[in-house]
Coordinates of N, CA and C in Angstrom, one line a residue:
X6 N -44.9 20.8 -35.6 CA -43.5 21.3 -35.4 C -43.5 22.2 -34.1
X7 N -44.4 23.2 -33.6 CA -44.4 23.7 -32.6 C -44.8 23.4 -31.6
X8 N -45.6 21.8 -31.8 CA -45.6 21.1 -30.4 C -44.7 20.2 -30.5
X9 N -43.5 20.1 -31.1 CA -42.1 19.2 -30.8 C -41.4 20.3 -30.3
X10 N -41.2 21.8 -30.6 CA -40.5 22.6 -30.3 C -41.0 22.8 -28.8
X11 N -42.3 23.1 -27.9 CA -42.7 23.2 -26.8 C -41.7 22.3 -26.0
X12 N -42.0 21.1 -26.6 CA -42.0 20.0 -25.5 C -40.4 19.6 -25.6
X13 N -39.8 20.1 -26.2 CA -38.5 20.0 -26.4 C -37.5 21.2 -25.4
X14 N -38.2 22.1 -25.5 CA -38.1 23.4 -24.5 C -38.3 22.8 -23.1
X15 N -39.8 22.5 -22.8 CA -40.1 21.9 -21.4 C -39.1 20.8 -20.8
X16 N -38.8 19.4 -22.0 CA -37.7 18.9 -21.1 C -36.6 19.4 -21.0
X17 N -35.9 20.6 -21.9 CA -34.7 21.4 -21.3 C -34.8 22.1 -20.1
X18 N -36.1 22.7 -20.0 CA -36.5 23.4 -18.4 C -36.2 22.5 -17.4
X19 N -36.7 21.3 -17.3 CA -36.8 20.2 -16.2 C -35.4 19.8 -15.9
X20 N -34.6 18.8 -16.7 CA -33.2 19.1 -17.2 C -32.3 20.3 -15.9
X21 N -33.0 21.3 -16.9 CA -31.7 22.8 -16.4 C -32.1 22.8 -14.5
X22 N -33.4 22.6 -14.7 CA -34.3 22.7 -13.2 C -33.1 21.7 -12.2
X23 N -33.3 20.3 -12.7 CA -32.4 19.3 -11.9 C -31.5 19.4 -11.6
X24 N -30.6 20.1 -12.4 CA -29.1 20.1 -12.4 C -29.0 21.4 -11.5
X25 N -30.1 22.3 -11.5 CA -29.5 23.6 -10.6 C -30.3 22.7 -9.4
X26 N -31.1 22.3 -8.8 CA -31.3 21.6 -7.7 C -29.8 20.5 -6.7
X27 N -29.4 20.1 -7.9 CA -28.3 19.2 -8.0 C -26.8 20.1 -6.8
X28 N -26.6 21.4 -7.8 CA -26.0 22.2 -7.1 C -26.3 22.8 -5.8
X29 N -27.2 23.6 -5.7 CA -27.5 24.1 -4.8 C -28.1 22.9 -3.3
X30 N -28.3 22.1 -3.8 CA -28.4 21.1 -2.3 C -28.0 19.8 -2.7
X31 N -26.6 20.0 -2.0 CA -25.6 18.8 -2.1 C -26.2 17.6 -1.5
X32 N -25.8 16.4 -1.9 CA -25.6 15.0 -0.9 C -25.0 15.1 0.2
X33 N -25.6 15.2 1.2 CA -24.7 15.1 2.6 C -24.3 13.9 2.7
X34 N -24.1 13.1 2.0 CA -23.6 12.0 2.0 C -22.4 12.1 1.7
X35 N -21.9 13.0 0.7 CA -20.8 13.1 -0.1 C -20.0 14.0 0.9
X36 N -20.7 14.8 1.6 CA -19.2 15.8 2.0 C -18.5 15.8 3.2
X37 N -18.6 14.6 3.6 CA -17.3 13.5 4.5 C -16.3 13.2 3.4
X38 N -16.7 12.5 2.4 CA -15.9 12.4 1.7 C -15.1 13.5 0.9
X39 N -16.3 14.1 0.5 CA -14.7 15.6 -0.6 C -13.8 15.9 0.9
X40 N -14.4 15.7 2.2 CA -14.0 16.8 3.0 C -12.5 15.7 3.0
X41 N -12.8 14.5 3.4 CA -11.8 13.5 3.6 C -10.7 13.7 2.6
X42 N -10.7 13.8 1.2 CA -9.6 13.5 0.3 C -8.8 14.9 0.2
X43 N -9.3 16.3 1.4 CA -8.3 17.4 1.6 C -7.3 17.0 2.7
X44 N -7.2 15.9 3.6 CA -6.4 15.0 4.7 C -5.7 14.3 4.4
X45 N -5.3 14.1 2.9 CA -4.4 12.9 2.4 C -3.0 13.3 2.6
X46 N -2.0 12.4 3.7 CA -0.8 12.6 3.8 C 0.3 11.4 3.8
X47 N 0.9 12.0 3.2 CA 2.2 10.2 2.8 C 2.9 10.4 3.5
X48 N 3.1 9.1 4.3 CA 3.9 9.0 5.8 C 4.9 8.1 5.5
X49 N 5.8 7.7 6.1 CA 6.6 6.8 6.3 C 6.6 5.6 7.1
X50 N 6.4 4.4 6.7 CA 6.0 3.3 6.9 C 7.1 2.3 7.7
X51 N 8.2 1.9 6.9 CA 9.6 1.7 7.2 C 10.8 2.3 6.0
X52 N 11.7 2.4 6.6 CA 12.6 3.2 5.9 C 14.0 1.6 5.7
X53 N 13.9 0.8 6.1 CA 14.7 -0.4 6.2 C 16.5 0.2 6.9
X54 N 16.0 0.5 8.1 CA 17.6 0.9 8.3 C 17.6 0.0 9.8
X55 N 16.8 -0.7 10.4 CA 17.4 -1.9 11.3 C 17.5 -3.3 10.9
X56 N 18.4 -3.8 12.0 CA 18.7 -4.9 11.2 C 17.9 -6.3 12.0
X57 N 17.4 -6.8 11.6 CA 16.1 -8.0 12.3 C 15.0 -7.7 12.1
X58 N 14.9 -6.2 11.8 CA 13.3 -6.0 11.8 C 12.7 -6.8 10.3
X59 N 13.4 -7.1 9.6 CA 12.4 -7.8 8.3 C 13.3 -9.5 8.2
X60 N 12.0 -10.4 7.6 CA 12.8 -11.7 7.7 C 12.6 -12.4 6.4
X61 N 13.4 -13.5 5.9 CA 13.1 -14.1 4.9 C 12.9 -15.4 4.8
X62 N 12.5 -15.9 3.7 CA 11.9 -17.2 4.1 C 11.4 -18.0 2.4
X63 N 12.2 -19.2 2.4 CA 11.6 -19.7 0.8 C 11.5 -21.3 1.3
X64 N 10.7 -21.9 0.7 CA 10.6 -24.1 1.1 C 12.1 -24.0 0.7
X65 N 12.5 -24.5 2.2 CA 13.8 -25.3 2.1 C 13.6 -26.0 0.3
X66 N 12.7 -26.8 0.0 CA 12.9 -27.9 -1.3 C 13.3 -26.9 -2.4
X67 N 12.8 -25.5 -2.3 CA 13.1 -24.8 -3.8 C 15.1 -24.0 -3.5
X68 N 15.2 -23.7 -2.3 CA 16.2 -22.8 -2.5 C 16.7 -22.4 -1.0
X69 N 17.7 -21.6 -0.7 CA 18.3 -20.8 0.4 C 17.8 -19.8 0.5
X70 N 18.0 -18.5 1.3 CA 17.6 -17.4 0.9 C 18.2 -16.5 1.9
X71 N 18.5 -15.5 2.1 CA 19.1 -14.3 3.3 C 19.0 -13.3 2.9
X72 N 19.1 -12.7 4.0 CA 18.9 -10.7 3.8 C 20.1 -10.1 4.5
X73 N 20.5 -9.1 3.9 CA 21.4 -8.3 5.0 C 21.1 -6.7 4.5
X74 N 21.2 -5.2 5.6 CA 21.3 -4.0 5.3 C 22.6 -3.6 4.4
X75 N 22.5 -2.8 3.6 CA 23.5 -2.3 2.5 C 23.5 -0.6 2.8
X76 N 24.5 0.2 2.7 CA 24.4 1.4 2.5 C 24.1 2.0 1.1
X77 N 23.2 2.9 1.2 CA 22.8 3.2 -0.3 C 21.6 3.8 -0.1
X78 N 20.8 4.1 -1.2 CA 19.8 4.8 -1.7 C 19.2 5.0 -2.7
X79 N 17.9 5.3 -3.5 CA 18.1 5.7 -4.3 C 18.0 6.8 -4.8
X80 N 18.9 7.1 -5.8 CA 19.2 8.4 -6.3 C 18.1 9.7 -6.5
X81 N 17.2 9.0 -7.3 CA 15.5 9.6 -7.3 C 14.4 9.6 -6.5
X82 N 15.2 9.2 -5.4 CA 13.7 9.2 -4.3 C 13.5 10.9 -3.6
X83 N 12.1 10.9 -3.8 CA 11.9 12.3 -3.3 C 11.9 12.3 -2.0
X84 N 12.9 13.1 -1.0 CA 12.2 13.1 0.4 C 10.8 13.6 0.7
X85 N 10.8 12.4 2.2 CA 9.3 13.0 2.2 C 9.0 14.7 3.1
X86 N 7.5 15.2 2.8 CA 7.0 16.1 3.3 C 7.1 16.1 4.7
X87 N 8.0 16.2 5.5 CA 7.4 15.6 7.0 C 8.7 16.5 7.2
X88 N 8.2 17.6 8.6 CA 9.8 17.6 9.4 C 10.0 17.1 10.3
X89 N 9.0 16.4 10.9 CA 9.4 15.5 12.3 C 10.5 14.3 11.3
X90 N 10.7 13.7 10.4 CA 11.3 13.0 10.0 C 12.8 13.2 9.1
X91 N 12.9 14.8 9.2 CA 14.1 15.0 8.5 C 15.3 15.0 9.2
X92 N 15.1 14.4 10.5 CA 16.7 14.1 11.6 C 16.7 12.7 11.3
X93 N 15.8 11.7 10.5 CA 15.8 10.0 10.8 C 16.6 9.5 9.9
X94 N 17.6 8.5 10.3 CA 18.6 7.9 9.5 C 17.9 7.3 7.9
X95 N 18.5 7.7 7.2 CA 18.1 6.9 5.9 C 19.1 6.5 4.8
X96 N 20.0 5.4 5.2 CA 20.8 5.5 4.3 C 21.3 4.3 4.5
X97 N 20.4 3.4 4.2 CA 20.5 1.9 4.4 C 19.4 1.6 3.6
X98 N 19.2 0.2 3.3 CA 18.5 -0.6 2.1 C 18.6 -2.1 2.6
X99 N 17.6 -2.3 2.4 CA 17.4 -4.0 2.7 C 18.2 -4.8 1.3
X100 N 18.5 -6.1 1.5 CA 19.3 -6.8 0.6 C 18.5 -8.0 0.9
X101 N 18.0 -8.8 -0.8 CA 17.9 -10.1 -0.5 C 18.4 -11.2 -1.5
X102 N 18.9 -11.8 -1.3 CA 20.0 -13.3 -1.8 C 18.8 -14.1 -2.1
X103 N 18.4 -14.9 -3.1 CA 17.5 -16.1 -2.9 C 18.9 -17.3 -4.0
X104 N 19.0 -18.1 -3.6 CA 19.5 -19.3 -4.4 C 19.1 -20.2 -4.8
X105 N 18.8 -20.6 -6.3 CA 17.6 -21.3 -6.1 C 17.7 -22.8 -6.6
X106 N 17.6 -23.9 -6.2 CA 18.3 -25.3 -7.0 C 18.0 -25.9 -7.5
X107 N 16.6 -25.5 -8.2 CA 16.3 -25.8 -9.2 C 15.2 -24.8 -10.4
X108 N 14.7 -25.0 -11.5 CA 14.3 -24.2 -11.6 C 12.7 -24.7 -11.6
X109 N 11.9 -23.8 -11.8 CA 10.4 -24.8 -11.1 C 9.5 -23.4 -10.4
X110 N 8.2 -23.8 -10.2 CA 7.3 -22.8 -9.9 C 7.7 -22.4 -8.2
X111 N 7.7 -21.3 -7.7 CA 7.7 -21.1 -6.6 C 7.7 -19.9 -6.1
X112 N 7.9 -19.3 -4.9 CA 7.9 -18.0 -3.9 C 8.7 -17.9 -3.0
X113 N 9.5 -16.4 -2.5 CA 9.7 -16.6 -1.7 C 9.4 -15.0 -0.6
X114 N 9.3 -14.8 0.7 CA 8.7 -13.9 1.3 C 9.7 -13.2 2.2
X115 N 9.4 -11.7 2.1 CA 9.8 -11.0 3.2 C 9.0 -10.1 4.1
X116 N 9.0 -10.7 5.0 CA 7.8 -9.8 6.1 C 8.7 -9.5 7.1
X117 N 7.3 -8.7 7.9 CA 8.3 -7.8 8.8 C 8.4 -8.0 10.1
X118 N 9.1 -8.1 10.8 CA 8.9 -9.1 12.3 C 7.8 -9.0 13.0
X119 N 6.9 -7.8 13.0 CA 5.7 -7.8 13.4 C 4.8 -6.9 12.6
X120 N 3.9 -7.1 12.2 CA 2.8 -6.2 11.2 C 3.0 -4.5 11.5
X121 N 3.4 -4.0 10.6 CA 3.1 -3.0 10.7 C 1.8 -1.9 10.7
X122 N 1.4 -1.3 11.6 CA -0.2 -0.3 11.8 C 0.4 0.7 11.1
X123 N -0.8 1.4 10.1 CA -1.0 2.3 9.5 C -2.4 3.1 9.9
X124 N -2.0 4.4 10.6 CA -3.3 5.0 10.9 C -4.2 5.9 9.9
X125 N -5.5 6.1 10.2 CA -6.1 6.3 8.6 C -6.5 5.4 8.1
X126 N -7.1 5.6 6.8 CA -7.6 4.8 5.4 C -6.4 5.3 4.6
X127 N -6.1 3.9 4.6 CA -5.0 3.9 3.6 C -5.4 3.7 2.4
X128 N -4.6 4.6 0.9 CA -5.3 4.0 -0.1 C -4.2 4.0 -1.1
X129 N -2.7 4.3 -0.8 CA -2.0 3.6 -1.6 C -0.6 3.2 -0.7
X130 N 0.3 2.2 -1.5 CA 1.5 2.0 -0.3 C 2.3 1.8 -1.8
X131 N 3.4 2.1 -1.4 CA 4.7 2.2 -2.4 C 6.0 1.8 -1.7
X132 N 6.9 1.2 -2.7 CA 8.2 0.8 -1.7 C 9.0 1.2 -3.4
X133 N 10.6 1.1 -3.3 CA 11.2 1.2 -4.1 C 11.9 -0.1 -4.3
X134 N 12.3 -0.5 -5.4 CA 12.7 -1.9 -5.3 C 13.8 -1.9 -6.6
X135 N 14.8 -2.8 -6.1 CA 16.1 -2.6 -7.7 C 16.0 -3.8 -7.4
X136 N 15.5 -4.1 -9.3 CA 15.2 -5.3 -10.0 C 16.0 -5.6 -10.6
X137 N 16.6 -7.3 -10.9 CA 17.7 -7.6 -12.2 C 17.2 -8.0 -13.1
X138 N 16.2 -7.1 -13.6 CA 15.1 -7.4 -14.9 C 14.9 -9.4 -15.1
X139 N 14.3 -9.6 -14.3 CA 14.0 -11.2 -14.3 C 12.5 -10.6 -14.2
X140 N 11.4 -11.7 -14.9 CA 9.9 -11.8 -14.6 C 9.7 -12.3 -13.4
X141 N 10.0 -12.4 -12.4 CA 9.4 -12.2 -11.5 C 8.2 -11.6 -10.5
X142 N 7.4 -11.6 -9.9 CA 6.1 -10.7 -9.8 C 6.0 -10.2 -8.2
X143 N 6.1 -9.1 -7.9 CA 5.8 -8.2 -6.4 C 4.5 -8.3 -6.5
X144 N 4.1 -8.8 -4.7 CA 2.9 -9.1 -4.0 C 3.1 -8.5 -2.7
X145 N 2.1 -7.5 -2.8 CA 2.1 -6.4 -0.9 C 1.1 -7.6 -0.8
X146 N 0.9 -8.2 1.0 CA 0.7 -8.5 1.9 C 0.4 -7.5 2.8
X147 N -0.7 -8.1 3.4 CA -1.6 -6.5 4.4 C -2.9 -7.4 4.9
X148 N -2.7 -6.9 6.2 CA -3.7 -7.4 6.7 C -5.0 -6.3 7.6
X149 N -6.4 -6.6 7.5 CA -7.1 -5.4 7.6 C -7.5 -5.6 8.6
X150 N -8.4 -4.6 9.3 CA -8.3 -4.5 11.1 C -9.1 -5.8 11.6
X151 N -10.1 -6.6 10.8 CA -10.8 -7.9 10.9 C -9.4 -9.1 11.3
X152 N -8.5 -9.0 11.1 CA -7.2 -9.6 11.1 C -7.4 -10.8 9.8
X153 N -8.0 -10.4 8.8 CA -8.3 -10.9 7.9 C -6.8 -10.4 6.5
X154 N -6.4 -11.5 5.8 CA -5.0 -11.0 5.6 C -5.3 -11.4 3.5
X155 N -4.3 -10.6 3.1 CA -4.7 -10.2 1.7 C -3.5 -10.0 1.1
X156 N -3.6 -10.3 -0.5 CA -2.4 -9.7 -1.2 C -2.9 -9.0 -2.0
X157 N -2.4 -8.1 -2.6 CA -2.4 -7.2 -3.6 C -1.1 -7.2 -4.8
X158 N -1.0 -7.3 -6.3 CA -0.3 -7.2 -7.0 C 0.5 -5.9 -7.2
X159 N 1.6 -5.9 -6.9 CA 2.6 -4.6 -7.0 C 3.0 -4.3 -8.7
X160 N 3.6 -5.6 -9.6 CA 4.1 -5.4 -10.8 C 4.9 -6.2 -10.7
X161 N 5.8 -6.3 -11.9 CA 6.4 -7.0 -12.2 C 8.2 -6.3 -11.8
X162 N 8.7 -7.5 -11.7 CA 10.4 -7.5 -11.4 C 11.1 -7.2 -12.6
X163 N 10.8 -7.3 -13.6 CA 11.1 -7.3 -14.8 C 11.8 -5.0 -15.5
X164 N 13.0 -5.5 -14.5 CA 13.3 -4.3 -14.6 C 15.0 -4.1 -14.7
X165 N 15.9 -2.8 -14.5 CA 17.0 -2.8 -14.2 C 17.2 -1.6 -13.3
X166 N 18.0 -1.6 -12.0 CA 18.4 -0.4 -11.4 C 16.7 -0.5 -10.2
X167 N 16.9 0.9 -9.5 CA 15.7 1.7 -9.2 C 14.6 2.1 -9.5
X168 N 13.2 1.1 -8.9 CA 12.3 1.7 -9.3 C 10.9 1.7 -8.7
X169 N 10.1 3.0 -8.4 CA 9.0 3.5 -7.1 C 8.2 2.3 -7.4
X170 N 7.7 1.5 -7.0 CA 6.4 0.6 -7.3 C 5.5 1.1 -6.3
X171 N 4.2 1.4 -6.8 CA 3.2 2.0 -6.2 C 1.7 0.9 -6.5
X172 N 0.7 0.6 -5.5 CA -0.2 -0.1 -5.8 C -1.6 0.4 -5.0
X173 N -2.9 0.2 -5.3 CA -4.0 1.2 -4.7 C -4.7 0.1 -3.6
X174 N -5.1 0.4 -2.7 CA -5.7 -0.1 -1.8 C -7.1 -0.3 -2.0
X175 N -7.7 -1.4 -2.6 CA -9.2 -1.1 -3.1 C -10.1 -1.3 -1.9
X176 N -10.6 -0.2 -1.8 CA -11.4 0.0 -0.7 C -13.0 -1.1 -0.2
X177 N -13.5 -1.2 0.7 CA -14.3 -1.8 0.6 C -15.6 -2.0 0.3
X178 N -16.5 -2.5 -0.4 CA -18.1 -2.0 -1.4 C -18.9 -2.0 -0.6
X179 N -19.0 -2.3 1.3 CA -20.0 -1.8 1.8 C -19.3 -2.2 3.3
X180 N -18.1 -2.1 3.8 CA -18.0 -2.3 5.2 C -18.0 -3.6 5.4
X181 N -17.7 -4.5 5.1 CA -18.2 -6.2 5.9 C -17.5 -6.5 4.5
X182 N -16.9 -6.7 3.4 CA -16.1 -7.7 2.7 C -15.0 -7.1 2.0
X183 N -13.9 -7.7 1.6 CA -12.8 -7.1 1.0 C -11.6 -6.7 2.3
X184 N -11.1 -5.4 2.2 CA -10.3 -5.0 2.8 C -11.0 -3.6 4.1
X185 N -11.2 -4.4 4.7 CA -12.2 -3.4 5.7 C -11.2 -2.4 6.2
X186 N -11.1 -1.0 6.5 CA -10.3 -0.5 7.1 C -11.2 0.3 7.8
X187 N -12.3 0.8 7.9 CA -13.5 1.8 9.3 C -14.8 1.3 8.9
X188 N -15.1 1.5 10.3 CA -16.4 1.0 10.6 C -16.8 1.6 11.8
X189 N -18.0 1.8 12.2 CA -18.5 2.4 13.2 C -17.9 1.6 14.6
X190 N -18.0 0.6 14.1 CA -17.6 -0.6 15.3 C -15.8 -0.7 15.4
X191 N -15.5 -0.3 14.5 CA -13.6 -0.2 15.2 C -12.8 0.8 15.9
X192 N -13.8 2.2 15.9 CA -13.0 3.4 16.8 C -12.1 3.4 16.0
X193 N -10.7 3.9 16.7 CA -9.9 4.6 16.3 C -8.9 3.8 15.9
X194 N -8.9 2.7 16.5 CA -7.6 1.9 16.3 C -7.0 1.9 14.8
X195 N -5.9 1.5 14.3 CA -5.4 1.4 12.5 C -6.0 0.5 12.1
X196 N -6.6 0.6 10.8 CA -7.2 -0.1 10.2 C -6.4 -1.2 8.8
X197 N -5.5 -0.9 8.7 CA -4.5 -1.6 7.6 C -2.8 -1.8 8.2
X198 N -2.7 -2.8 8.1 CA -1.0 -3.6 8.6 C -0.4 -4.1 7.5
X199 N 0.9 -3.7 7.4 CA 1.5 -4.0 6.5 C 2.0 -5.4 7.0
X200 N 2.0 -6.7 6.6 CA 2.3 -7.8 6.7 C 3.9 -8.0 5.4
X201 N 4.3 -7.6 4.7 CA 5.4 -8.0 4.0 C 4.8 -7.9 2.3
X202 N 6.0 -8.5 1.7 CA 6.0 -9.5 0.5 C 6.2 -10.0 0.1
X203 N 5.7 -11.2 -1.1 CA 6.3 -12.2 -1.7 C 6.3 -11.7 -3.0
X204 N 7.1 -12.8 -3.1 CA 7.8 -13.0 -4.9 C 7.8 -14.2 -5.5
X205 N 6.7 -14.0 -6.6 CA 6.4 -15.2 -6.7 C 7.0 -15.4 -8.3
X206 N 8.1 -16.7 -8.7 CA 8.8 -16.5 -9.7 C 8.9 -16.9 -10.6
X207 N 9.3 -16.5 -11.5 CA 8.9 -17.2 -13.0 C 10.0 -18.2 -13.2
X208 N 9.0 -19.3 -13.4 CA 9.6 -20.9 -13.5 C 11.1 -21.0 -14.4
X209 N 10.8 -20.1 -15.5 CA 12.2 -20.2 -16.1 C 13.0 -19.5 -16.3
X210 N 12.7 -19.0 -14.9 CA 13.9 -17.6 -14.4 C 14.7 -17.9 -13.5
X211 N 13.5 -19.0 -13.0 CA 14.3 -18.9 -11.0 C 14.9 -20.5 -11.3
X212 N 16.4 -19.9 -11.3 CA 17.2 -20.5 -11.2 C 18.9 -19.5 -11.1
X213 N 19.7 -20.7 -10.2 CA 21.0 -19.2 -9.7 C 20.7 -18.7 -8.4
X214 N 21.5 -17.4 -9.0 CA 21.2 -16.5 -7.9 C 20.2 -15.2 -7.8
X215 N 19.6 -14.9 -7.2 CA 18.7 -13.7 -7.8 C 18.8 -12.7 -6.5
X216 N 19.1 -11.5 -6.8 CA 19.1 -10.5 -5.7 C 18.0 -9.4 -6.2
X217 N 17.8 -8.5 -4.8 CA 16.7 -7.7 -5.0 C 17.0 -7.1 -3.9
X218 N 16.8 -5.8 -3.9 CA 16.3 -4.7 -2.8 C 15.4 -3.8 -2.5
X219 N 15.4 -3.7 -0.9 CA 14.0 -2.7 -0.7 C 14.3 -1.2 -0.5
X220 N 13.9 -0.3 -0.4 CA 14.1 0.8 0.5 C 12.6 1.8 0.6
X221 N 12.4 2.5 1.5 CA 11.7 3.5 1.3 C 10.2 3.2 1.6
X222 N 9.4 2.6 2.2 CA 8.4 1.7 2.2 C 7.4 3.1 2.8
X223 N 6.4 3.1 1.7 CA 5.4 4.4 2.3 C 4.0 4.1 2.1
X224 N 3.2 5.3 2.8 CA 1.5 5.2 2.3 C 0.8 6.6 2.1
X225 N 0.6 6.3 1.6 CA -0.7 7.5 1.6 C -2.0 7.3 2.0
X226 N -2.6 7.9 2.9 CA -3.3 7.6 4.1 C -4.4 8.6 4.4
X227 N -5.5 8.8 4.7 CA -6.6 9.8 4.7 C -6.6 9.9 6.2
X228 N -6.4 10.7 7.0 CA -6.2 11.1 8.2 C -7.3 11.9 9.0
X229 N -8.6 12.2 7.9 CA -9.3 13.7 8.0 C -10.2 13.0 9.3
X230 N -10.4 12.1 9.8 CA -11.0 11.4 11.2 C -10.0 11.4 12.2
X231 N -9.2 11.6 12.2 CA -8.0 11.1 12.8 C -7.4 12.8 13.6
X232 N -7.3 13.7 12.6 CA -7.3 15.1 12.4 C -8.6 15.9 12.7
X233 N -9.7 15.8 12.8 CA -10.8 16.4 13.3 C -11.4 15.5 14.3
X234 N -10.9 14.9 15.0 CA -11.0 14.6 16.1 C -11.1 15.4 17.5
X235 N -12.4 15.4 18.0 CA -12.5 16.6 19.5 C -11.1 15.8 20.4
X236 N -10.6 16.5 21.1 CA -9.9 16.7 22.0 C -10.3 16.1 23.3
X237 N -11.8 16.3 23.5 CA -12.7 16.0 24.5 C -13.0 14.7 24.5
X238 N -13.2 14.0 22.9 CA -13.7 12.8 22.9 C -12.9 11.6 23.6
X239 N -13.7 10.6 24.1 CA -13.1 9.4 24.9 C -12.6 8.4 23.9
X240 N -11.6 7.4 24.5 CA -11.0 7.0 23.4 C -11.2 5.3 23.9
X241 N -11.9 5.1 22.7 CA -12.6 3.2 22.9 C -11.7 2.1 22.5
X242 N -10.6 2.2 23.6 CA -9.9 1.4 23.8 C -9.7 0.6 25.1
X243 N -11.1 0.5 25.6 CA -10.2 0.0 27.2 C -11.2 -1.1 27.2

């Protein structure tokens, strides 16, 4: 019994030993990163208040489709943290018409006349969207600095009125596959472009008319490279 009690004692020593080693000398591996997730700032992406800047698009064979700006808002949107952005018009909303002639599997897309840059590691994007509770399914479109291009599932349409849809940007497992956004090899330039979305719809829904709106299109973005950046350093773009 008193040599189970010893040796029961000794691996608690070794144990308590590691864990205070653990503490006192960190992974420098790790403290880019804690330092990075104190730089996380939610910017504004597009706000939908011009008109051409977004376009739509469904197979002539399934349907029609159009967009037009609307005045409006929604009620619950929090403004954002930003004062450089509290003079910018916001009080417009994208609008989209799809008609559809028959009912049957299909999609249809709204992108943005040219990709939008997002500077940073982006790790989440959010738009607000008023749904006519149809099953329908939101898909973000994004393309990463490789010009390699990707969807991500936002949620379902299956809603009524106003509502934030938010989705995570899953980062990449070693640099080289998925959604690359830094690398030693890309400098500074933005690493994530917002390309649009589709709507891909449920067979025994899409039929009629179906409307839908955007507003508010944002990210949240890790900036802490971006932000501690020397002043002195040259910029590898030429």
């Amino acid at each position: 019994m008193k040599k189970l009690t010893v040796a029961i004692l000794a691996v608690s020593m070794i144990a308590a030993g590691a864990f205070a080693q653990s503490l006192s000398d960190p992974d420098a591996s790790n403290i880019g990163n804690d330092s990075a997730r104190q730089a996380l700032r939610e910017v504004s992406v597009d706000r939908f208040e011009r008109e051409g800047s977004w376009a739509v698009h469904i197979s002539s064979d399934y349907g029609v489709i159009s967009a037009r700006l609307f005045d409006g808002s929604p009620a619950a949107k929090d403004p954002l943290d930003d004062p450089n952005a509290a003079d910018v018009d916001d009080s417009q909303v994208l609008g989209v018409k799809t008609e559809f002639f028959r009912r049957g599997v299909n999609s249809f897309f709204i992108t943005a006349a040219r990709p939008i840059a997002i500077e940073g590691i982006t790790k989440t994007v959010s738009v607000w969207v008023c749904g006519r509770n149809m099953g329908h399914n939101l898909w973000l479109l994004v393309q990463d600095y490789n010009g390699n291009n990707f969807e991500i599932w936002m949620g379902s349409l299956e809603f009524s009125g106003w509502k934030k849809m938010t989705t995570a940007i899953p980062p990449s497992p070693d640099g080289e596959h998925g959604i690359v956004q830094s690398s030693v090899y890309h400098g500074n330039k933005p690493g994530l472009r917002i390309v649009g979305f589709r709507v891909d719809c449920n067979p025994m829904e899409a039929r009629g008319a179906y409307y839908v709106y955007f507003d508010d299109l944002r990210a949240v973005t890790d900036l802490y490279d971006i932000e501690n950046r020397d002043p002195d350093d040259m910029d590898d773009a030429w």
